[in-house]
mmCIF file of C-alpha atoms and ligand atoms in Angstrom:
data_model
loop_
_atom_site.group_PDB
_atom_site.id
_atom_site.type_symbol
_atom_site.label_atom_id
_atom_site.label_comp_id
_atom_site.label_asym_id
_atom_site.label_seq_id
_atom_site.Cartn_x
_atom_site.Cartn_y
_atom_site.Cartn_z
ATOM 1 C CA UNK J 191 -22.365 8.633 1.893
ATOM 2 C CA UNK J 192 -20.224 5.869 0.416
ATOM 3 C CA UNK J 193 -16.959 6.777 -1.212
ATOM 4 C CA UNK J 194 -13.823 4.880 -1.702
ATOM 5 C CA UNK J 195 -10.076 6.279 -2.777
ATOM 6 C CA UNK J 196 -6.970 4.243 -3.032
ATOM 7 C CA UNK J 197 -3.469 4.441 -3.933
ATOM 8 C CA UNK J 198 -0.923 2.782 -6.345
ATOM 9 C CA UNK J 199 2.025 4.101 -4.203
ATOM 10 C CA UNK J 200 4.583 6.957 -4.055
ATOM 11 C CA UNK J 201 7.351 7.448 -5.832
ATOM 12 C CA UNK J 202 9.754 8.539 -3.079
ATOM 13 C CA UNK J 203 13.083 9.984 -5.403
ATOM 14 C CA UNK J 204 13.776 10.525 -8.641
ATOM 15 C CA UNK J 205 11.704 11.282 -11.522
ATOM 16 C CA UNK J 206 8.028 10.359 -12.123
ATOM 17 C CA UNK J 207 7.209 9.491 -15.697
ATOM 18 C CA UNK J 208 4.023 9.680 -17.582
ATOM 19 C CA UNK J 209 2.150 6.304 -17.021
ATOM 20 C CA UNK J 210 -1.126 6.849 -18.742
ATOM 21 C CA UNK J 211 -1.731 2.682 -18.997
ATOM 22 C CA UNK J 212 -1.136 3.040 -14.932
ATOM 23 C CA UNK J 213 -3.539 5.847 -14.070
ATOM 24 C CA UNK J 214 -5.629 3.952 -16.858
ATOM 25 C CA UNK J 215 -5.329 0.485 -14.026
ATOM 26 C CA UNK J 216 -6.003 2.922 -11.180
ATOM 27 C CA UNK J 217 -9.382 3.816 -12.264
ATOM 28 C CA UNK J 218 -10.527 0.524 -13.296
ATOM 29 C CA UNK J 219 -9.187 -0.789 -9.690
ATOM 30 C CA UNK J 220 -11.731 2.138 -7.815
ATOM 31 C CA UNK J 221 -14.344 1.512 -9.815
ATOM 32 C CA UNK J 222 -14.276 -2.325 -9.258
ATOM 33 C CA UNK J 223 -14.578 -0.894 -5.227
ATOM 34 C CA UNK J 224 -17.215 1.558 -5.993
ATOM 35 C CA UNK J 225 -18.855 -0.649 -8.437
ATOM 36 C CA UNK J 226 -19.174 -3.181 -5.046
ATOM 37 C CA UNK J 227 -20.156 -0.700 -3.002
ATOM 38 C CA UNK J 228 -23.169 -0.108 -5.261
ATOM 39 C CA UNK J 229 -23.457 -3.248 -5.247
ATOM 40 C CA UNK J 230 -24.405 -3.560 -1.546
ATOM 41 C CA UNK J 231 -21.005 -4.627 -0.377
ATOM 42 C CA UNK J 232 -19.845 -3.713 2.912
ATOM 43 C CA UNK J 233 -16.996 -0.896 3.329
ATOM 44 C CA UNK J 234 -14.449 -4.077 3.703
ATOM 45 C CA UNK J 235 -15.546 -5.896 0.135
ATOM 46 C CA UNK J 236 -15.092 -2.582 -1.403
ATOM 47 C CA UNK J 237 -11.263 -2.259 -0.201
ATOM 48 C CA UNK J 238 -10.681 -5.898 -1.055
ATOM 49 C CA UNK J 239 -11.821 -5.954 -4.265
ATOM 50 C CA UNK J 240 -9.809 -3.016 -5.355
ATOM 51 C CA UNK J 241 -7.004 -3.687 -3.834
ATOM 52 C CA UNK J 242 -7.221 -7.446 -5.197
ATOM 53 C CA UNK J 243 -7.319 -6.180 -8.850
ATOM 54 C CA UNK J 244 -4.165 -3.943 -8.609
ATOM 55 C CA UNK J 245 -2.242 -7.347 -7.023
ATOM 56 C CA UNK J 246 -3.821 -8.746 -10.976
ATOM 57 C CA UNK J 247 -1.973 -6.080 -12.634
ATOM 58 C CA UNK J 248 1.640 -6.339 -13.192
ATOM 59 C CA UNK J 249 2.001 -2.111 -12.933
ATOM 60 C CA UNK J 250 1.725 -2.106 -9.019
ATOM 61 C CA UNK J 251 4.172 -3.681 -6.563
ATOM 62 C CA UNK J 252 1.541 -6.521 -4.891
ATOM 63 C CA UNK J 253 0.790 -9.347 -5.787
ATOM 64 C CA UNK J 254 2.129 -10.559 -9.279
ATOM 65 C CA UNK J 255 4.746 -7.817 -10.537
ATOM 66 C CA UNK J 256 5.755 -7.558 -6.704
ATOM 67 C CA UNK J 257 9.513 -6.247 -5.996
ATOM 68 C CA UNK J 258 11.875 -8.703 -5.569
ATOM 69 C CA UNK J 259 14.095 -9.575 -2.356
ATOM 70 C CA UNK J 260 18.122 -9.717 -2.939
ATOM 71 C CA UNK J 261 17.566 -13.522 -3.065
ATOM 72 C CA UNK J 262 15.373 -12.438 -6.023
ATOM 73 C CA UNK J 263 12.249 -13.807 -4.764
ATOM 74 C CA UNK J 264 8.133 -12.421 -4.391
ATOM 75 C CA UNK J 265 7.526 -11.713 -0.686
ATOM 76 C CA UNK J 266 4.372 -10.151 0.049
ATOM 77 C CA UNK J 267 2.819 -8.247 2.963
ATOM 78 C CA UNK J 268 -0.382 -7.222 3.457
ATOM 79 C CA UNK J 269 -3.499 -5.925 6.041
ATOM 80 C CA UNK J 270 -6.994 -4.844 6.685
ATOM 81 C CA UNK J 271 -8.796 -3.630 8.693
ATOM 82 C CA UNK J 272 -12.655 -3.159 9.559
ATOM 83 C CA UNK J 273 -12.957 0.133 11.417
ATOM 84 C CA UNK J 274 -16.325 -0.784 13.851
ATOM 85 C CA UNK J 275 -14.999 -3.818 14.958
ATOM 86 C CA UNK J 276 -11.237 -3.203 15.062
ATOM 87 C CA UNK J 277 -11.268 -6.650 13.861
ATOM 88 C CA UNK J 278 -8.170 -6.528 12.165
ATOM 89 C CA UNK J 279 -6.116 -9.240 9.578
ATOM 90 C CA UNK J 280 -2.800 -9.142 8.645
ATOM 91 C CA UNK J 281 0.563 -11.315 6.802
ATOM 92 C CA UNK J 282 4.005 -10.744 6.618
ATOM 93 C CA UNK J 283 6.545 -12.447 3.965
ATOM 94 C CA UNK J 284 4.540 -15.044 2.537
ATOM 95 C CA UNK J 285 5.161 -16.541 -1.036
ATOM 96 C CA UNK J 286 3.906 -17.883 -3.746
ATOM 97 C CA UNK J 287 -0.069 -16.422 -2.811
ATOM 98 C CA UNK J 288 -1.087 -13.792 -5.619
ATOM 99 C CA UNK J 289 -4.288 -12.180 -3.206
ATOM 100 C CA UNK J 290 -2.274 -11.075 0.076
ATOM 101 C CA UNK J 291 -4.932 -9.224 0.668
ATOM 102 C CA UNK J 292 -7.498 -12.020 0.498
ATOM 103 C CA UNK J 293 -5.156 -14.022 3.483
ATOM 104 C CA UNK J 294 -5.166 -11.042 5.861
ATOM 105 C CA UNK J 295 -8.785 -10.577 5.211
ATOM 106 C CA UNK J 296 -8.950 -14.727 6.212
ATOM 107 C CA UNK J 297 -6.724 -14.355 9.066
ATOM 108 C CA UNK J 298 -9.005 -11.963 10.389
ATOM 109 C CA UNK J 299 -12.537 -13.828 10.099
ATOM 110 C CA UNK J 300 -11.492 -17.302 10.517
ATOM 111 C CA UNK J 301 -8.693 -17.291 13.216
ATOM 112 C CA UNK J 302 -8.347 -15.550 16.716
ATOM 113 C CA UNK J 303 -5.070 -13.823 15.462
ATOM 114 C CA UNK J 304 -3.802 -10.684 13.764
ATOM 115 C CA UNK J 305 -0.907 -11.292 12.231
ATOM 116 C CA UNK J 306 0.195 -14.903 10.114
ATOM 117 C CA UNK J 307 3.832 -14.169 8.896
ATOM 118 C CA UNK J 308 5.898 -16.935 6.478
ATOM 119 C CA UNK J 309 5.341 -20.219 5.527
ATOM 120 C CA UNK J 310 2.808 -20.618 8.860
ATOM 121 C CA UNK J 311 0.507 -17.909 6.947
ATOM 122 C CA UNK J 312 1.428 -20.152 3.696
ATOM 123 C CA UNK J 313 -0.225 -23.061 5.386
ATOM 124 C CA UNK J 314 -2.935 -21.189 6.581
ATOM 125 C CA UNK J 315 -3.641 -19.940 3.100
ATOM 126 C CA UNK J 316 -3.484 -23.705 1.704
ATOM 127 C CA UNK J 317 -5.725 -25.011 4.156
ATOM 128 C CA UNK J 318 -8.305 -22.218 3.269
ATOM 129 C CA UNK J 319 -7.820 -23.617 -0.235
ATOM 130 C CA UNK J 320 -6.223 -20.662 -1.811
ATOM 131 C CA UNK J 321 -3.012 -21.461 -4.906
ATOM 132 C CA UNK J 322 -0.043 -21.063 -2.818
ATOM 133 C CA UNK J 323 2.355 -22.042 -5.581
ATOM 134 C CA UNK J 324 1.492 -19.201 -7.961
ATOM 135 C CA UNK J 325 4.746 -17.686 -9.732
ATOM 136 C CA UNK J 326 5.047 -13.707 -8.880
ATOM 137 C CA UNK J 327 7.446 -12.734 -10.914
ATOM 138 C CA UNK J 328 7.210 -10.363 -13.482
ATOM 139 C CA UNK J 329 9.850 -10.212 -16.522
ATOM 140 C CA UNK J 330 10.575 -6.037 -15.408
ATOM 141 C CA UNK J 331 10.836 -6.238 -11.860
ATOM 142 C CA UNK J 332 13.517 -9.920 -12.940
ATOM 143 C CA UNK J 333 15.182 -7.345 -15.570
ATOM 144 C CA UNK J 334 15.733 -4.745 -12.917
ATOM 145 C CA UNK J 335 16.816 -7.296 -9.969
ATOM 146 C CA UNK J 336 18.956 -8.562 -12.431
ATOM 147 C CA UNK J 337 21.301 -5.388 -13.563
ATOM 148 C CA UNK J 338 21.302 -4.177 -10.140
ATOM 149 C CA UNK J 339 23.199 -7.722 -9.191
ATOM 150 C CA UNK J 340 25.640 -6.779 -12.099
ATOM 151 C CA UNK J 341 26.229 -3.765 -10.798
ATOM 152 C CA UNK J 342 26.622 -4.456 -6.957
ATOM 153 C CA UNK J 343 30.205 -4.815 -7.128
ATOM 154 C CA UNK J 344 31.017 -1.389 -9.382
ATOM 155 C CA UNK J 345 28.835 0.693 -7.233
ATOM 156 C CA UNK J 346 30.911 -0.977 -4.087
ATOM 157 C CA UNK J 347 27.394 -1.889 -2.004
ATOM 158 C CA UNK J 348 27.169 -4.935 -0.026
ATOM 159 C CA UNK J 349 25.841 -7.496 -2.137
ATOM 160 C CA UNK J 350 23.904 -8.624 0.976
ATOM 161 C CA UNK J 351 22.337 -5.228 1.908
ATOM 162 C CA UNK J 352 20.079 -2.586 0.004
ATOM 163 C CA UNK J 353 22.045 0.807 0.830
ATOM 164 C CA UNK J 354 20.409 3.546 0.973
ATOM 165 C CA UNK J 355 21.347 4.328 -2.469
ATOM 166 C CA UNK J 356 19.511 1.781 -4.149
ATOM 167 C CA UNK J 357 15.877 2.257 -1.646
ATOM 168 C CA UNK J 358 16.382 5.686 -3.341
ATOM 169 C CA UNK J 359 16.725 4.606 -6.793
ATOM 170 C CA UNK J 360 14.212 1.564 -6.548
ATOM 171 C CA UNK J 361 10.441 1.864 -6.202
ATOM 172 C CA UNK J 362 8.940 1.070 -2.497
ATOM 173 C CA UNK J 363 5.657 1.580 -3.551
ATOM 174 C CA UNK J 364 2.562 -0.361 -2.555
ATOM 175 C CA UNK J 365 -1.139 -0.341 -3.194
ATOM 176 C CA UNK J 366 -4.026 0.550 -0.889
ATOM 177 C CA UNK J 367 -7.550 1.405 -0.254
ATOM 178 C CA UNK J 368 -9.399 3.148 2.613
ATOM 179 C CA UNK J 369 -13.903 3.142 2.061
ATOM 180 C CA UNK J 370 -16.991 4.071 3.585
ATOM 181 C CA UNK J 371 -20.384 2.492 3.007
ATOM 182 C CA UNK J 372 -23.981 3.693 3.251
ATOM 183 C CA UNK J 373 -24.424 1.961 6.087
ATOM 184 C CA UNK J 374 -21.133 4.650 7.546
ATOM 185 C CA UNK J 375 -18.761 1.157 7.932
ATOM 186 C CA UNK J 376 -15.079 2.136 7.504
ATOM 187 C CA UNK J 377 -12.285 -0.199 6.309
ATOM 188 C CA UNK J 378 -8.306 0.044 5.239
ATOM 189 C CA UNK J 379 -6.508 -2.236 3.296
ATOM 190 C CA UNK J 380 -2.734 -2.339 1.733
ATOM 191 C CA UNK J 381 -0.874 -4.529 0.607
ATOM 192 C CA UNK J 382 2.660 -5.153 -1.634
ATOM 193 C CA UNK J 383 6.078 -7.305 -2.273
ATOM 194 C CA UNK J 384 7.640 -4.122 0.378
ATOM 195 C CA UNK J 385 10.871 -2.896 -0.992
ATOM 196 C CA UNK J 386 13.295 -3.904 -3.772
ATOM 197 C CA UNK J 387 15.978 -5.967 -3.050
ATOM 198 C CA UNK J 388 15.176 -6.307 0.912
ATOM 199 C CA UNK J 389 16.504 -8.619 2.716
ATOM 200 C CA UNK J 390 14.661 -12.020 2.816
ATOM 201 C CA UNK J 391 12.365 -12.157 5.936
ATOM 202 C CA UNK J 392 11.967 -8.108 6.118
ATOM 203 C CA UNK J 393 8.712 -7.421 6.662
ATOM 204 C CA UNK J 394 7.404 -3.710 6.472
ATOM 205 C CA UNK J 395 4.729 -1.446 7.192
ATOM 206 C CA UNK J 396 2.377 -2.883 5.303
ATOM 207 C CA UNK J 397 1.605 -5.799 7.092
ATOM 208 C CA UNK J 398 1.406 -3.744 10.528
ATOM 209 C CA UNK J 399 -1.945 -2.749 11.930
ATOM 210 C CA UNK J 400 -1.071 1.124 12.784
ATOM 211 C CA UNK J 401 1.608 2.061 10.539
ATOM 212 C CA UNK J 402 0.822 1.044 7.323
ATOM 213 C CA UNK J 403 -3.045 0.534 7.712
ATOM 214 C CA UNK J 404 -5.635 1.361 10.360
ATOM 215 C CA UNK J 405 -9.223 1.882 11.087
ATOM 216 C CA UNK J 406 -11.837 2.699 13.218
ATOM 217 C CA UNK J 407 -15.503 4.560 13.802
ATOM 218 C CA UNK J 408 -14.587 8.203 12.462
ATOM 219 C CA UNK J 409 -11.569 7.210 10.091
ATOM 220 C CA UNK J 410 -9.539 4.809 8.005
ATOM 221 C CA UNK J 411 -6.201 5.217 5.739
ATOM 222 C CA UNK J 412 -3.533 3.324 4.069
ATOM 223 C CA UNK J 413 0.336 4.515 3.889
ATOM 224 C CA UNK J 414 3.033 3.724 1.179
ATOM 225 C CA UNK J 415 6.368 4.686 1.218
ATOM 226 C CA UNK J 416 9.389 3.487 3.227
ATOM 227 C CA UNK J 417 7.728 1.186 5.802
ATOM 228 C CA UNK J 418 10.462 1.475 7.913
ATOM 229 C CA UNK J 419 9.369 4.979 8.745
ATOM 230 C CA UNK J 420 5.916 4.990 9.461
ATOM 231 C CA UNK J 421 6.702 1.933 12.112
ATOM 232 C CA UNK J 422 8.681 4.108 13.367
ATOM 233 C CA UNK J 423 5.795 6.601 13.795
ATOM 234 C CA UNK J 424 2.600 4.156 13.862
ATOM 235 C CA UNK J 425 1.574 6.284 11.068
ATOM 236 C CA UNK J 426 -1.648 5.470 9.533
ATOM 237 C CA UNK J 427 -3.110 5.295 13.456
ATOM 238 C CA UNK J 428 -1.619 9.517 13.821
ATOM 239 C CA UNK J 429 -4.109 9.906 11.033
ATOM 240 C CA UNK J 430 -6.734 8.172 12.372
ATOM 241 C CA UNK J 431 -6.457 9.734 16.181
ATOM 242 C CA UNK J 432 -6.494 13.257 13.713
ATOM 243 C CA UNK J 433 -9.630 12.379 11.789
ATOM 244 C CA UNK J 434 -11.121 10.844 15.779
ATOM 245 C CA UNK J 435 -10.356 14.100 16.814
ATOM 246 C CA UNK J 436 -12.474 15.987 13.933
ATOM 247 C CA UNK J 437 -9.818 17.392 12.052
ATOM 248 C CA UNK J 438 -10.580 16.643 7.875
ATOM 249 C CA UNK J 439 -8.990 13.759 6.364
ATOM 250 C CA UNK J 440 -6.807 16.070 3.781
ATOM 251 C CA UNK J 441 -5.639 18.009 6.985
ATOM 252 C CA UNK J 442 -4.789 15.028 8.753
ATOM 253 C CA UNK J 443 -3.025 13.422 5.987
ATOM 254 C CA UNK J 444 -0.325 16.724 5.786
ATOM 255 C CA UNK J 445 -0.300 16.948 9.184
ATOM 256 C CA UNK J 446 1.356 13.330 9.714
ATOM 257 C CA UNK J 447 3.568 13.606 7.235
ATOM 258 C CA UNK J 448 5.114 16.497 8.572
ATOM 259 C CA UNK J 449 5.777 15.149 11.696
ATOM 260 C CA UNK J 450 6.859 11.689 9.730
ATOM 261 C CA UNK J 451 9.456 14.184 7.794
ATOM 262 C CA UNK J 452 10.528 15.304 11.248
ATOM 263 C CA UNK J 453 11.017 12.306 12.890
ATOM 264 C CA UNK J 454 12.221 10.206 10.305
ATOM 265 C CA UNK J 455 13.499 12.682 7.608
ATOM 266 C CA UNK J 456 12.013 10.108 4.765
ATOM 267 C CA UNK J 457 9.277 11.251 2.228
ATOM 268 C CA UNK J 458 6.079 9.346 2.369
ATOM 269 C CA UNK J 459 2.356 9.242 1.218
ATOM 270 C CA UNK J 460 -0.677 8.427 2.694
ATOM 271 C CA UNK J 461 -4.733 8.204 1.595
ATOM 272 C CA UNK J 462 -7.957 8.774 4.511
ATOM 273 C CA UNK J 463 -11.182 9.002 4.687
ATOM 274 C CA UNK J 464 -13.981 9.855 6.995
ATOM 275 C CA UNK J 465 -17.473 8.575 8.066
ATOM 276 C CA UNK J 466 -18.529 11.496 6.092
ATOM 277 C CA UNK J 467 -17.098 10.410 2.677
ATOM 278 C CA UNK J 468 -14.338 13.275 2.955
ATOM 279 C CA UNK J 469 -11.076 11.891 1.882
ATOM 280 C CA UNK J 470 -7.817 13.016 1.679
ATOM 281 C CA UNK J 471 -4.307 12.318 0.099
ATOM 282 C CA UNK J 472 -1.070 13.541 -0.003
ATOM 283 C CA UNK J 473 2.819 12.927 -0.127
ATOM 284 C CA UNK J 474 6.211 14.536 0.488
ATOM 285 C CA UNK J 475 7.786 12.439 -2.466
ATOM 286 C CA UNK J 476 7.971 12.878 -5.694
ATOM 287 C CA UNK J 477 4.114 11.955 -6.361
ATOM 288 C CA UNK J 478 1.572 9.865 -5.146
ATOM 289 C CA UNK J 479 -0.700 7.515 -7.655
ATOM 290 C CA UNK J 480 -4.137 7.706 -6.204
ATOM 291 C CA UNK J 481 -7.966 7.302 -7.814
ATOM 292 C CA UNK J 482 -11.025 8.416 -5.933
ATOM 293 C CA UNK J 483 -14.976 7.452 -6.234
ATOM 294 C CA UNK J 484 -18.176 9.262 -4.950
ATOM 295 C CA UNK J 485 -20.929 10.728 -5.882
ATOM 296 C CA UNK J 486 -20.908 8.564 -9.233
ATOM 297 C CA UNK J 487 -17.382 10.423 -9.923
ATOM 298 C CA UNK J 488 -14.558 8.907 -10.649
ATOM 299 C CA UNK J 489 -11.125 10.235 -11.091
ATOM 300 C CA UNK J 490 -7.273 8.616 -11.322
ATOM 301 C CA UNK J 491 -4.274 10.786 -11.150
ATOM 302 C CA UNK J 492 -0.654 11.598 -10.433
ATOM 303 C CA UNK J 493 -0.455 14.114 -7.163
ATOM 304 C CA UNK J 494 3.335 15.654 -7.958
ATOM 305 C CA UNK J 495 2.112 18.478 -5.771
ATOM 306 C CA UNK J 496 4.088 17.367 -2.241
ATOM 307 C CA UNK J 497 3.379 18.987 1.458
ATOM 308 C CA UNK J 498 6.137 20.975 2.643
ATOM 309 C CA UNK J 499 8.421 19.462 4.664
ATOM 310 C CA UNK J 500 11.630 21.286 6.300
ATOM 311 C CA UNK J 501 14.620 19.886 4.439
HETATM 312 N N1 LIG O 636 5.303 0.828 2.740
HETATM 313 C C1 LIG O 636 6.280 -0.599 1.242
HETATM 314 C C2 LIG O 636 7.242 -1.444 2.452
HETATM 315 O O1 LIG O 636 7.690 -0.596 3.160
HETATM 316 O O2 LIG O 636 7.257 -2.299 2.492
#
């Protein structure tokens, strides 16, 4: 059964404000992916379509509207994976390319490599005809950046390092999608500007196959949260391994969130899907923005209930 579930990031700490506009954007993004499936597109086409929609929206931390690094620049990470072939493509720390997910897919399909970073990734994007000089800085993000830079001295943060307080107070969200098509093919995709005020050159889980994105013949998973935590435990791969052993995607994401907390004491979020179109979504933070579509039904929400973890 064809189905798709997407996320618009997890809020890991602090307060979650109502944001109907964001929920509406999620609904449109998931519709884009589901319609791709209805029109005969593959699971890969569907996850790319939904993620591209969110990369265009300034309401999400991906593409246009991404977080800024400590120099006030946008550096993007993204990855995509085809479950049946285990082919994957990823990009880390690339500048000026709005649709990092499409670049990741091109790396998967047109090169013998999986991960390209920085200038090399940008050069490859240029060679295949992608626009590589886009201004991806959204005004609201710039204001956040300027406010932070003003407070640097007062709060005593070292001006060149993202402090734990900073990570607590600023969003570390991401966008992602996982889908299954009518042929039972699974795919996963994740895209992000990464953590606000990150060091230039920092690459997070969204670019790392197995950490923020994974898919095989049995399941697919995309993660969101502070990437360093998922990189330590290869969170997305763990979720898909559990699905491969017969665990329902909902139970799988909950179990891996507990393991991730146990090992890293960091809240996180995952979405997942299996070959039958069963979906899972959960987080151990404050809220997870998600939407899904299956059997003609579309739902978009913020999940506030959190997986219980031992504090
Ligand atoms: N999960 C997004 C990041 O840490 O970059």
